[in-house]
JSON list of C-alpha atoms in Angstrom, two decimals:
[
{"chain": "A", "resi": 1, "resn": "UNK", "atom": "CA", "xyz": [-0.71, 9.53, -3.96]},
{"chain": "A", "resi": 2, "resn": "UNK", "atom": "CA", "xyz": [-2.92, 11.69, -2.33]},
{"chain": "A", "resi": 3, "resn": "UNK", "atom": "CA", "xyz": [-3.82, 13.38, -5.42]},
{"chain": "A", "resi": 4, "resn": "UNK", "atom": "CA", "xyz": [-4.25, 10.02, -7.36]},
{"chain": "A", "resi": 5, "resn": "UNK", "atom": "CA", "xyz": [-6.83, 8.41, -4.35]},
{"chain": "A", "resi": 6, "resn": "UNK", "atom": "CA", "xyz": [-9.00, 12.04, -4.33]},
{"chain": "A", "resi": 7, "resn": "UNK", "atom": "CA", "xyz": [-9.12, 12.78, -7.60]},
{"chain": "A", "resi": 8, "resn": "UNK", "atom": "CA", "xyz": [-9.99, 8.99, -7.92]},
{"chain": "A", "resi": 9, "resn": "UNK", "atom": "CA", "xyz": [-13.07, 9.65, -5.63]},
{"chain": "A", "resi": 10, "resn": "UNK", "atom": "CA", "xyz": [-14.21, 12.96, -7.09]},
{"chain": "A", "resi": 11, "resn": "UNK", "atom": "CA", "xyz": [-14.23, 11.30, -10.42]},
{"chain": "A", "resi": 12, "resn": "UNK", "atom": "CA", "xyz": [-15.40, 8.25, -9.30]},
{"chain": "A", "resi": 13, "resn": "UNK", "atom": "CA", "xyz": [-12.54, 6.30, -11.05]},
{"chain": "A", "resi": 14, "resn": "UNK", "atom": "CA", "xyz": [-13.51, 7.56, -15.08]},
{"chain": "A", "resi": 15, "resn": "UNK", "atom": "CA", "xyz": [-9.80, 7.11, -16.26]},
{"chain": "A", "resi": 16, "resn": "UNK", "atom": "CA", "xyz": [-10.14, 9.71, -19.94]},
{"chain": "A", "resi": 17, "resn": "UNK", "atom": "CA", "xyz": [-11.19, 12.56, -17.39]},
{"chain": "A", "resi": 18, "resn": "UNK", "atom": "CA", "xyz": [-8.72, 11.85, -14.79]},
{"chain": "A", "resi": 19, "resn": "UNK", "atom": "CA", "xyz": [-5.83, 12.12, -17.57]},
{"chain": "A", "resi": 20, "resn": "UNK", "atom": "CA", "xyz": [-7.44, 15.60, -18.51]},
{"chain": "A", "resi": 21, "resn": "UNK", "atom": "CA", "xyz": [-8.17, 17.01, -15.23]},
{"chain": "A", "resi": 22, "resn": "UNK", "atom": "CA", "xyz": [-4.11, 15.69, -14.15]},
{"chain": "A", "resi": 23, "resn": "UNK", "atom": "CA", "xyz": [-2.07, 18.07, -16.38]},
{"chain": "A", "resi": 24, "resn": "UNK", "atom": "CA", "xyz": [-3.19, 21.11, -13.93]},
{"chain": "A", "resi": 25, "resn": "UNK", "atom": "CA", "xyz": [-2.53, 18.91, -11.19]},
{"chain": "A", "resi": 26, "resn": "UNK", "atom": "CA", "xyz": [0.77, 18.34, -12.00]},
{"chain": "A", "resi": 27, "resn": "UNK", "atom": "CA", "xyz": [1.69, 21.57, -12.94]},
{"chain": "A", "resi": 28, "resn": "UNK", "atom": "CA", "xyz": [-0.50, 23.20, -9.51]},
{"chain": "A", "resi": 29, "resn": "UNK", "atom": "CA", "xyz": [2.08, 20.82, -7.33]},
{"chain": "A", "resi": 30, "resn": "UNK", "atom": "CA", "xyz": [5.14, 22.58, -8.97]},
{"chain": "A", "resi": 31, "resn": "UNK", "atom": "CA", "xyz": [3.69, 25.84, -8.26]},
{"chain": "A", "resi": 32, "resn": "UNK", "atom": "CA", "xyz": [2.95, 24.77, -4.70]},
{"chain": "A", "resi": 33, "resn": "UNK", "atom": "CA", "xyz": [6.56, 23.89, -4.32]},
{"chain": "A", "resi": 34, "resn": "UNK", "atom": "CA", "xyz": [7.66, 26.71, -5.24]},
{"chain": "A", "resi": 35, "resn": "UNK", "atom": "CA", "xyz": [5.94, 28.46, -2.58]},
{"chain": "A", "resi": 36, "resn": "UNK", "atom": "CA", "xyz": [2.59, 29.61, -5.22]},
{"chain": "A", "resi": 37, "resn": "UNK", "atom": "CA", "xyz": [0.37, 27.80, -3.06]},
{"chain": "A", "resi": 38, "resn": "UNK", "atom": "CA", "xyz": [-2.80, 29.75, -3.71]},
{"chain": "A", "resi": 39, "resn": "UNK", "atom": "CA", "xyz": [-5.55, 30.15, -6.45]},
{"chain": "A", "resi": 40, "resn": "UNK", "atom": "CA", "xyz": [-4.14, 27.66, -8.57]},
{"chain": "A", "resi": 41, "resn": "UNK", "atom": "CA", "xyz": [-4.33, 25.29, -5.78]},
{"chain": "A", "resi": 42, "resn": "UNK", "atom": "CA", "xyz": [-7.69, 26.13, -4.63]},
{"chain": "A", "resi": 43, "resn": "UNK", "atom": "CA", "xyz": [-8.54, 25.75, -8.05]},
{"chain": "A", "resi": 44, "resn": "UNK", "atom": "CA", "xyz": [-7.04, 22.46, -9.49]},
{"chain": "A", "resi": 45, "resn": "UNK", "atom": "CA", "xyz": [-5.62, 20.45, -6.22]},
{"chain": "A", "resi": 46, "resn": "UNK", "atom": "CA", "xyz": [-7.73, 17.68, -4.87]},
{"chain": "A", "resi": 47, "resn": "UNK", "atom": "CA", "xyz": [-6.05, 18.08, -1.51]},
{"chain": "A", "resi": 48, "resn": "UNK", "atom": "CA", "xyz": [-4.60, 21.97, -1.09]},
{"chain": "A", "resi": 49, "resn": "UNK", "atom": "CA", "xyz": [-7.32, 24.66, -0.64]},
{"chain": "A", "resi": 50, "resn": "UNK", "atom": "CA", "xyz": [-4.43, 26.88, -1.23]},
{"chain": "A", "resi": 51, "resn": "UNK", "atom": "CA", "xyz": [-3.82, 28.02, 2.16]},
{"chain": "A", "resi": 52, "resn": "UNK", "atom": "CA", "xyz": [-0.73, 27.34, 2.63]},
{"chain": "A", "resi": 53, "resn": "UNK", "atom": "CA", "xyz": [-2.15, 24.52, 5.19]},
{"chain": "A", "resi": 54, "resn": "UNK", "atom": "CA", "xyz": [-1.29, 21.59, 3.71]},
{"chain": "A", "resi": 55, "resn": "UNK", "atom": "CA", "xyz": [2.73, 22.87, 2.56]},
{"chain": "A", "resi": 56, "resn": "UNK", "atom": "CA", "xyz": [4.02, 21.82, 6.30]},
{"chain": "A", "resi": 57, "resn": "UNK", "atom": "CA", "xyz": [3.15, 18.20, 5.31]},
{"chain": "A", "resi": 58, "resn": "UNK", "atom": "CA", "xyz": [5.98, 18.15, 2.61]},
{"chain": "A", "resi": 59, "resn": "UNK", "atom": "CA", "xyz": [8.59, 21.26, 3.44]},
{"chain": "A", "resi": 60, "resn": "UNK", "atom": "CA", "xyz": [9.45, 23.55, 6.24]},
{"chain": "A", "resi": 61, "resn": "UNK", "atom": "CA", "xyz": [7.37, 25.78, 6.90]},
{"chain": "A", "resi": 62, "resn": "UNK", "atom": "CA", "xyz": [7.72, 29.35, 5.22]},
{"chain": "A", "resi": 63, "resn": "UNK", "atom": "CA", "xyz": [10.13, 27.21, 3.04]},
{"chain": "A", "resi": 64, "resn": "UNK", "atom": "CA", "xyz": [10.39, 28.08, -1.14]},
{"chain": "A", "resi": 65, "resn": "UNK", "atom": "CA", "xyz": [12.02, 25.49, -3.35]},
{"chain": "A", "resi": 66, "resn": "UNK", "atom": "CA", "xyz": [14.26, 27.57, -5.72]},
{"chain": "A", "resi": 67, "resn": "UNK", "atom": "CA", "xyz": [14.09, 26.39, -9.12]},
{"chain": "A", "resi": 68, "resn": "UNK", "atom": "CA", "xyz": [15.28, 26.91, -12.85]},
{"chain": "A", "resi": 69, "resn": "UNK", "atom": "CA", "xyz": [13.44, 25.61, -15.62]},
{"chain": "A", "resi": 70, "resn": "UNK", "atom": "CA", "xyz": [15.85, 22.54, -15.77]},
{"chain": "A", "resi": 71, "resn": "UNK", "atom": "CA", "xyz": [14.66, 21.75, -11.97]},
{"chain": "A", "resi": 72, "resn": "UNK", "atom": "CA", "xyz": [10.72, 22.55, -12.57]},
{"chain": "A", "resi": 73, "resn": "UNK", "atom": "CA", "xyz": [10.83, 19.96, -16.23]},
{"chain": "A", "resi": 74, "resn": "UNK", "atom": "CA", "xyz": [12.50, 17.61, -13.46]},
{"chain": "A", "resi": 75, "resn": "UNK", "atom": "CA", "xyz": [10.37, 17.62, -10.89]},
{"chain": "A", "resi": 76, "resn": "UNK", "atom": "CA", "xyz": [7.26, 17.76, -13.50]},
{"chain": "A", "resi": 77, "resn": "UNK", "atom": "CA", "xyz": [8.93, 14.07, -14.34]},
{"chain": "A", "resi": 78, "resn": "UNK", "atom": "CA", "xyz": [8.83, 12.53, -10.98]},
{"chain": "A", "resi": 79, "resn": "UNK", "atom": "CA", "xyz": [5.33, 13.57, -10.81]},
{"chain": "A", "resi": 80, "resn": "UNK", "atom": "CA", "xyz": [4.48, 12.19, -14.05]},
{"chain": "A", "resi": 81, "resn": "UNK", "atom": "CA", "xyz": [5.77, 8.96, -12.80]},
{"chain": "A", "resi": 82, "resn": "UNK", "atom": "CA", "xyz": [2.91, 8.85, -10.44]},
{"chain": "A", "resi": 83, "resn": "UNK", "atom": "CA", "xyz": [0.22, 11.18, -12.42]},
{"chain": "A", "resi": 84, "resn": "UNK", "atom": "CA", "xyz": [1.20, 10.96, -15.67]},
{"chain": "A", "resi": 85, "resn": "UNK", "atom": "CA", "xyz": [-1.39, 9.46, -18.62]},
{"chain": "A", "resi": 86, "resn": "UNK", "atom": "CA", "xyz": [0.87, 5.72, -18.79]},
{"chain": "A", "resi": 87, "resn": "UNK", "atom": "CA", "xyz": [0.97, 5.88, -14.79]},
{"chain": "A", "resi": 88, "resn": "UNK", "atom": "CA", "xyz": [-2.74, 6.58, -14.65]},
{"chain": "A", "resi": 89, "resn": "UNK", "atom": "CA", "xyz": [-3.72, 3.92, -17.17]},
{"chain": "A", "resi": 90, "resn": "UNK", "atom": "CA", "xyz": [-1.41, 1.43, -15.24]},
{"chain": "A", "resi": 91, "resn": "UNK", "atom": "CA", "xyz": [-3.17, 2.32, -12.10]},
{"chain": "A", "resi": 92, "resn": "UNK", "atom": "CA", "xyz": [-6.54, 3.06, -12.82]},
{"chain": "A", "resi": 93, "resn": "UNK", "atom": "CA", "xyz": [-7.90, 0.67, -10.90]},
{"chain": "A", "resi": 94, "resn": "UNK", "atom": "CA", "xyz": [-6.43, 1.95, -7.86]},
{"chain": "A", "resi": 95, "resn": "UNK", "atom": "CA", "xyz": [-5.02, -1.26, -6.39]},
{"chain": "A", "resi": 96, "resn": "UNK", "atom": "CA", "xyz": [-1.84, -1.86, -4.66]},
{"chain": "A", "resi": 97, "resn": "UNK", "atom": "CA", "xyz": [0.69, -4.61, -3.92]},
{"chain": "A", "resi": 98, "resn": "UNK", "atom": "CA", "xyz": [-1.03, -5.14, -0.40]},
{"chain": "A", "resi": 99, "resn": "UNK", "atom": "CA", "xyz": [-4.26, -5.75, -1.63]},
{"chain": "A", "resi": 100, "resn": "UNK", "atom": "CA", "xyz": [-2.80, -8.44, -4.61]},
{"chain": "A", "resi": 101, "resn": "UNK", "atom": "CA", "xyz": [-0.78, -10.24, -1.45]},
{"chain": "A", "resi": 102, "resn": "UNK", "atom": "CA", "xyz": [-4.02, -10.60, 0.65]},
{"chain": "A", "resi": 103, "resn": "UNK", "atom": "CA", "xyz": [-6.00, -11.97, -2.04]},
{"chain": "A", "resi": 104, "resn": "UNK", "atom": "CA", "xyz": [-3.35, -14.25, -3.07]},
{"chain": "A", "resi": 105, "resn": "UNK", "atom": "CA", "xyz": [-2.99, -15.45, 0.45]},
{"chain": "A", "resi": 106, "resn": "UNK", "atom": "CA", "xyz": [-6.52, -15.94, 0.68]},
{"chain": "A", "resi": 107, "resn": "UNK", "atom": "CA", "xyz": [-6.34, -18.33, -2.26]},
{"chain": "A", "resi": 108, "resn": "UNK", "atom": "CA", "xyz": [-3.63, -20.42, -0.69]},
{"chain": "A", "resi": 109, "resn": "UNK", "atom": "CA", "xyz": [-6.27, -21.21, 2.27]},
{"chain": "A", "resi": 110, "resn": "UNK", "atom": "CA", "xyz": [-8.29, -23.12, -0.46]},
{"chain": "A", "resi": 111, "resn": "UNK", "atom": "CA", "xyz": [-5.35, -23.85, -2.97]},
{"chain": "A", "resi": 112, "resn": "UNK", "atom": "CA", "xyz": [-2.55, -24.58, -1.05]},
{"chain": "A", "resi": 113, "resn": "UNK", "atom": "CA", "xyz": [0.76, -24.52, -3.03]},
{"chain": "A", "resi": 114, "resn": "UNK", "atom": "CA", "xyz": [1.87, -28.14, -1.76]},
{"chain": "A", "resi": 115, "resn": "UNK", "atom": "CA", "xyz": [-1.44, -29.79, -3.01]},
{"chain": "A", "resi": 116, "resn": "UNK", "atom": "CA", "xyz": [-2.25, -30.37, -6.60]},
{"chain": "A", "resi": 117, "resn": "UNK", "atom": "CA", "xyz": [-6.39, -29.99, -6.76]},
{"chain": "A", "resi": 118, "resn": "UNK", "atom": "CA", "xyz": [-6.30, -31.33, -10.79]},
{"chain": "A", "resi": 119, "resn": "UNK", "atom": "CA", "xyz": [-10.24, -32.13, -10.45]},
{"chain": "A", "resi": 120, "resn": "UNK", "atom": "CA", "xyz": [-11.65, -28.79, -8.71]},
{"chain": "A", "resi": 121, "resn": "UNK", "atom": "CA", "xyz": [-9.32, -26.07, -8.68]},
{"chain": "A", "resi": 122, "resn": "UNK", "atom": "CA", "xyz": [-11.24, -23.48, -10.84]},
{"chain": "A", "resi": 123, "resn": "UNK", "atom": "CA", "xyz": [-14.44, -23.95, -8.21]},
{"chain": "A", "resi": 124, "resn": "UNK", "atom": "CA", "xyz": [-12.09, -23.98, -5.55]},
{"chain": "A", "resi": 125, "resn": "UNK", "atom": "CA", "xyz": [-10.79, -20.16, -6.23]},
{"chain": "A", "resi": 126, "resn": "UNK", "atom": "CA", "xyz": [-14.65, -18.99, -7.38]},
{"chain": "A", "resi": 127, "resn": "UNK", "atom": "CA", "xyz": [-15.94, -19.89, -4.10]},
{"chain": "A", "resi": 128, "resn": "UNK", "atom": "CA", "xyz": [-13.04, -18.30, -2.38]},
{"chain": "A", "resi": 129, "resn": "UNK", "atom": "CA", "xyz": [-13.62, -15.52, -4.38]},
{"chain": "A", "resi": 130, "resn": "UNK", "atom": "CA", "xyz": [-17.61, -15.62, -4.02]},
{"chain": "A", "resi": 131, "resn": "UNK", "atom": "CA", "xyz": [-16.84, -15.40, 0.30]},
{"chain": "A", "resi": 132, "resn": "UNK", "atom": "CA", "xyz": [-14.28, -12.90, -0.62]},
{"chain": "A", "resi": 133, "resn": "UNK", "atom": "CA", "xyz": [-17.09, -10.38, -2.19]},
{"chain": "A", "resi": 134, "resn": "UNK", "atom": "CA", "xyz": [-20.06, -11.69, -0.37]},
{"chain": "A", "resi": 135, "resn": "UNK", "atom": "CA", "xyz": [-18.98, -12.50, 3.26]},
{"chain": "A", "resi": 136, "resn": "UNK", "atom": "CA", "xyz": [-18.90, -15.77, 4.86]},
{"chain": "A", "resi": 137, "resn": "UNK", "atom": "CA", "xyz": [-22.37, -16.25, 6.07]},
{"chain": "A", "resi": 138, "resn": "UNK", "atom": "CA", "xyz": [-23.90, -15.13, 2.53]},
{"chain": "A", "resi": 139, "resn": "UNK", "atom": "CA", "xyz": [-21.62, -16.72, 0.90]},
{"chain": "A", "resi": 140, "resn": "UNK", "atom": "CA", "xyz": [-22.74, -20.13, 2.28]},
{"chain": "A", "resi": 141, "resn": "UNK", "atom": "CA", "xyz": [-26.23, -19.65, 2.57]},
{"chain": "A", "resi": 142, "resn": "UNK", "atom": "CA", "xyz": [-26.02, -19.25, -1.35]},
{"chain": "A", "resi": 143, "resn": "UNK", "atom": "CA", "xyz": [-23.80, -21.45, -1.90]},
{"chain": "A", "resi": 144, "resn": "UNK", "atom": "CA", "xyz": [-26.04, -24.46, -0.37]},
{"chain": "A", "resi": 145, "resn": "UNK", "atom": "CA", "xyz": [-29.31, -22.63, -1.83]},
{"chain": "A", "resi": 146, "resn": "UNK", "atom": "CA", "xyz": [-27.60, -23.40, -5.57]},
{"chain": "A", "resi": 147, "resn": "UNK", "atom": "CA", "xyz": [-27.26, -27.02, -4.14]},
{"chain": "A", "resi": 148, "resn": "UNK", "atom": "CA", "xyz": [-31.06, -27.40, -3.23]},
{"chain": "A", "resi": 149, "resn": "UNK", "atom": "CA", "xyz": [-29.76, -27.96, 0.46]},
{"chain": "A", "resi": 150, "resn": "UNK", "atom": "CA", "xyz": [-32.15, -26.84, 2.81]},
{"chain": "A", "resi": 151, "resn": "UNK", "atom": "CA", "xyz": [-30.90, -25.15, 6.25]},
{"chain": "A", "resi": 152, "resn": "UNK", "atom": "CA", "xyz": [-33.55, -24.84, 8.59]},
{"chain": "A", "resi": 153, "resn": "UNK", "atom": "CA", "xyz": [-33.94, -21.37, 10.53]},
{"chain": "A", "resi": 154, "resn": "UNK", "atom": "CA", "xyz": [-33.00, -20.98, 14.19]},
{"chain": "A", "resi": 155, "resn": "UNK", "atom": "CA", "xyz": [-30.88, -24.46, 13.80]},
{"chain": "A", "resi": 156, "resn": "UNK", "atom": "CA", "xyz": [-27.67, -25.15, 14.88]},
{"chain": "A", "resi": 157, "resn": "UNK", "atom": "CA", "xyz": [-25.75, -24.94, 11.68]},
{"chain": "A", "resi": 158, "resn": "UNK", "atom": "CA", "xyz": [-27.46, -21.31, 11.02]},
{"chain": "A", "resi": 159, "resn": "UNK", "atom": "CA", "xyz": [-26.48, -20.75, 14.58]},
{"chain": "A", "resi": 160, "resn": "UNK", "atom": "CA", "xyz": [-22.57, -21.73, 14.19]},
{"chain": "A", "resi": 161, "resn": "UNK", "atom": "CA", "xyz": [-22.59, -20.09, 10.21]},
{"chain": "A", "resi": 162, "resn": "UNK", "atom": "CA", "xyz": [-23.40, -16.65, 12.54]},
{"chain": "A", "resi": 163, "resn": "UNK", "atom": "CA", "xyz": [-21.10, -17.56, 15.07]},
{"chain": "A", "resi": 164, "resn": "UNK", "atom": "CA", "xyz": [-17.86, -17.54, 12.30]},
{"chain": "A", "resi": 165, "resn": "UNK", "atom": "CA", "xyz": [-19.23, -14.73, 10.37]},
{"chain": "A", "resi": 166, "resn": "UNK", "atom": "CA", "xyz": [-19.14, -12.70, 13.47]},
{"chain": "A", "resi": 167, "resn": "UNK", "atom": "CA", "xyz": [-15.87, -14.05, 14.36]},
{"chain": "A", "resi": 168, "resn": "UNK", "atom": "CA", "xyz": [-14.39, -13.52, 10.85]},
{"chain": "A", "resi": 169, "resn": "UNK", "atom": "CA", "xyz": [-16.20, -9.43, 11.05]},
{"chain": "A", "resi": 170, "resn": "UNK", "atom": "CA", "xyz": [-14.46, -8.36, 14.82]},
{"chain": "A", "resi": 171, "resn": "UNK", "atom": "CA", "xyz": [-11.20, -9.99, 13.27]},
{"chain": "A", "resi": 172, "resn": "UNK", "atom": "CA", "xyz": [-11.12, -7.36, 10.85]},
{"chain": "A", "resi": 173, "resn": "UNK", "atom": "CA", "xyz": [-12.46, -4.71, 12.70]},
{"chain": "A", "resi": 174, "resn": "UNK", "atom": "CA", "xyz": [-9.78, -5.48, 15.47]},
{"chain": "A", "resi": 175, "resn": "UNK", "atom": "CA", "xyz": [-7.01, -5.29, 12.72]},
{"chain": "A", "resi": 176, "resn": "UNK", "atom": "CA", "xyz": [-8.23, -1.81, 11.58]},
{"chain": "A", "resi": 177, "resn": "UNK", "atom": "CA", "xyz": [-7.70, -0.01, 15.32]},
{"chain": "A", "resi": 178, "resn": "UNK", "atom": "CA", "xyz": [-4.90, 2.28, 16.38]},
{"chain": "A", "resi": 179, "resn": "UNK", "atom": "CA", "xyz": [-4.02, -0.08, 18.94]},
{"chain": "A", "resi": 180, "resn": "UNK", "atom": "CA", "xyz": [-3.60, -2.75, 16.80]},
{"chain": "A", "resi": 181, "resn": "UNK", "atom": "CA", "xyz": [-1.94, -0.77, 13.61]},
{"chain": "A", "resi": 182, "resn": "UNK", "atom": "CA", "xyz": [0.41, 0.86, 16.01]},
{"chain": "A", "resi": 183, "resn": "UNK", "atom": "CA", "xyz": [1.56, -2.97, 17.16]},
{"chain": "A", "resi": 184, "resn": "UNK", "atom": "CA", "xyz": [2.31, -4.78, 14.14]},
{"chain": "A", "resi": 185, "resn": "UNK", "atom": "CA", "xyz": [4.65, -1.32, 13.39]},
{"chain": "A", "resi": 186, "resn": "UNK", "atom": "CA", "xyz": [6.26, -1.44, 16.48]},
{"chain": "A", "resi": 187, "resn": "UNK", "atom": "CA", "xyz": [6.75, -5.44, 15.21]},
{"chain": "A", "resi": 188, "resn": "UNK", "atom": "CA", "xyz": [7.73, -4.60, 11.71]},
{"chain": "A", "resi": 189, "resn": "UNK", "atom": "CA", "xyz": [10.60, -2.33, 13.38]},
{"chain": "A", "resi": 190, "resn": "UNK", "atom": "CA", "xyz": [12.03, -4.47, 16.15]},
{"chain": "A", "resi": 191, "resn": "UNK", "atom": "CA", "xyz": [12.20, -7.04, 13.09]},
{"chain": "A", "resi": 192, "resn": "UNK", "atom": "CA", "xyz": [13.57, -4.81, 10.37]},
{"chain": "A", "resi": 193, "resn": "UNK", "atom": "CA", "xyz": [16.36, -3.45, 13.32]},
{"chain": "A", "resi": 194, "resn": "UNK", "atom": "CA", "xyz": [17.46, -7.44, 13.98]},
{"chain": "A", "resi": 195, "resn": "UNK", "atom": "CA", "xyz": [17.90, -7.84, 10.85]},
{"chain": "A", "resi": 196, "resn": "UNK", "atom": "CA", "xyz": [19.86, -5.49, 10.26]},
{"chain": "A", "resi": 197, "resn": "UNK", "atom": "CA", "xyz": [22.19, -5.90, 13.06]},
{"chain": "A", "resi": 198, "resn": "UNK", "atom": "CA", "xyz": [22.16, -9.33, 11.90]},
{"chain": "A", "resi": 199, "resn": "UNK", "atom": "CA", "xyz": [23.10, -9.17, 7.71]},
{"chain": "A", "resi": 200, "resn": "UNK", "atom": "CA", "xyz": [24.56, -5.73, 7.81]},
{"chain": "A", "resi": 201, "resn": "UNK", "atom": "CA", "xyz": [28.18, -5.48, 6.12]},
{"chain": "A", "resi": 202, "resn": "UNK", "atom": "CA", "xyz": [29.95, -2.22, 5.70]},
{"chain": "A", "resi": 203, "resn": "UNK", "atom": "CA", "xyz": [29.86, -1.06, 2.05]},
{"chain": "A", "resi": 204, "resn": "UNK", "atom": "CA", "xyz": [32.66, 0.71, 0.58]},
{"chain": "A", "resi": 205, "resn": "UNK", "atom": "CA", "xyz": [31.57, 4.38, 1.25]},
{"chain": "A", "resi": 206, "resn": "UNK", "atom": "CA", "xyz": [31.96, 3.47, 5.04]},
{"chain": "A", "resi": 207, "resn": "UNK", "atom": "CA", "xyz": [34.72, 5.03, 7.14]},
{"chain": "A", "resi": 208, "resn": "UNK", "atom": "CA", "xyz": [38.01, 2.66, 7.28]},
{"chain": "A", "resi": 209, "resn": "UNK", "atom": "CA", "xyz": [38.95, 1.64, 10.76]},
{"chain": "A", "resi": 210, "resn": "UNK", "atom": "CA", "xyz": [42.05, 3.07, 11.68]},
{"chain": "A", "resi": 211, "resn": "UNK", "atom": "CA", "xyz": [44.66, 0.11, 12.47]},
{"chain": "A", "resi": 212, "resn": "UNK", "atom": "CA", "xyz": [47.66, 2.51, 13.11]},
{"chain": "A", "resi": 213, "resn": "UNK", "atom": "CA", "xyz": [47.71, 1.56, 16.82]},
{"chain": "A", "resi": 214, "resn": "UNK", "atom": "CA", "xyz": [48.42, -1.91, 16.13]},
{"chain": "A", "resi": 215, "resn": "UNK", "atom": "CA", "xyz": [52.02, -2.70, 14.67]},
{"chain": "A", "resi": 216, "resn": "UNK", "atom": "CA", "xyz": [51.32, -6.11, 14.15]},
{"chain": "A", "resi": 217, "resn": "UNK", "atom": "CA", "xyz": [48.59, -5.31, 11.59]},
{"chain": "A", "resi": 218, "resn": "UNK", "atom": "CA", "xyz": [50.64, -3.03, 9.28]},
{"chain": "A", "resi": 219, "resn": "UNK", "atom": "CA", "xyz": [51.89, -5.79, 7.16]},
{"chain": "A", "resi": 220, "resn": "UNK", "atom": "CA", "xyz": [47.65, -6.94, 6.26]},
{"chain": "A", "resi": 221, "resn": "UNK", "atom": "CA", "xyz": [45.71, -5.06, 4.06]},
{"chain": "A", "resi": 222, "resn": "UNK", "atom": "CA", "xyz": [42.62, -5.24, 5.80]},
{"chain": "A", "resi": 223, "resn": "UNK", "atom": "CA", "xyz": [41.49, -1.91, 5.34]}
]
């Protein structure tokens, strides 16, 4: 992925030249696995000068992947799945499942899913979207502009529009901290541990218990 987002950014997203310019890629990151990290690196990574620098981030260091051809046409799969031309044309807008949620969740604020909004749906999700790409206060100031509403300067309403825009801008700036990243992980896995000491059952690859020491279970076939 780190390939995909700085080649994106070099190229400034121009899909036909990132589906040229990913063939070397692809086969540069086999070479680098291999333990080739140099000119080819320096010359076709987006990330690797070819110093061997950036190697510790996948593998031990001073660490060569032996490979046959069988393991190299492999490997050059799994990359494909990520770099290839149908993954590229899949992705090429560079969003992710995160980004889909939040807008979709953003749409619920105006469209809730328990409400049926038969007259003004469609201008309910264009003005979400219009706040979405505009900001709150902009948003609204055009919004009432379009509906010959005038809002006086220095009033109270301009006054409390600032007020939430604010509000809604150190939200988000708040959410994007270290402080605040590093607590919703900690959250994420005290949640993901309960629940697994909750729902977990032993699959069949688990160790047997050993129920020689009780006579009076030899005759059940709970193991």
């Amino acid at each position: 992925m780190a390939e995909l987002k700085a080649a994106h950014k070099t190229h400034q997203g121009k899909i036909e030249t990132l589906k040229r310019v990913m063939s070397e890629v692809i086969s540069t990151i086999v070479l680098c696995f291999r333990g080739y990290c140099g000119n080819q690196c320096a010359k076709n990574s987006y990330v690797c000068s070819g110093n061997k620098r950036q190697a510790k981030n996948f593998m031990p260091a001073n660490v060569k992947v032996k490979m046959v051809a069988s393991d190299q046409e492999v490997l050059k799969k799994c990359i494909e799945m990520v770099l290839g031309p149908l993954a590229l044309e899949a992705t090429k807008l560079l969003t992710t499942t995160q980004k889909c949620e939040a807008v979709n969740r953003s749409y619920q604020a105006v469209v809730p899913k328990n409400v049926t909004f038969s007259r003004n749906c469609v201008g309910r999700i264009h003005g979400q979207v219009h706040k979405l790409n505009q900001g709150y206060a902009d948003s609204v100031l055009e919004k009432t502009g379009q509906l010959k509403a005038t809002l006086t300067p220095g009033s109270k309403v301009i006054g409390q529009i600032a007020y939430e825009d604010r509000s809604i801008r150190n939200r988000k700036r708040q959410s994007k901290v270290t402080k605040a990243r590093a607590l919703r992980a900690s959250t994420r896995d005290r949640k993901y541990r309960l629940h697994e000491e909750m729902h977990y059952c032993r699959g069949i690859s688990d160790p047997k218990p050993d129920y020689s020491s009780l006579p009076h279970l030899q005759h059940h076939k709970y193991a």
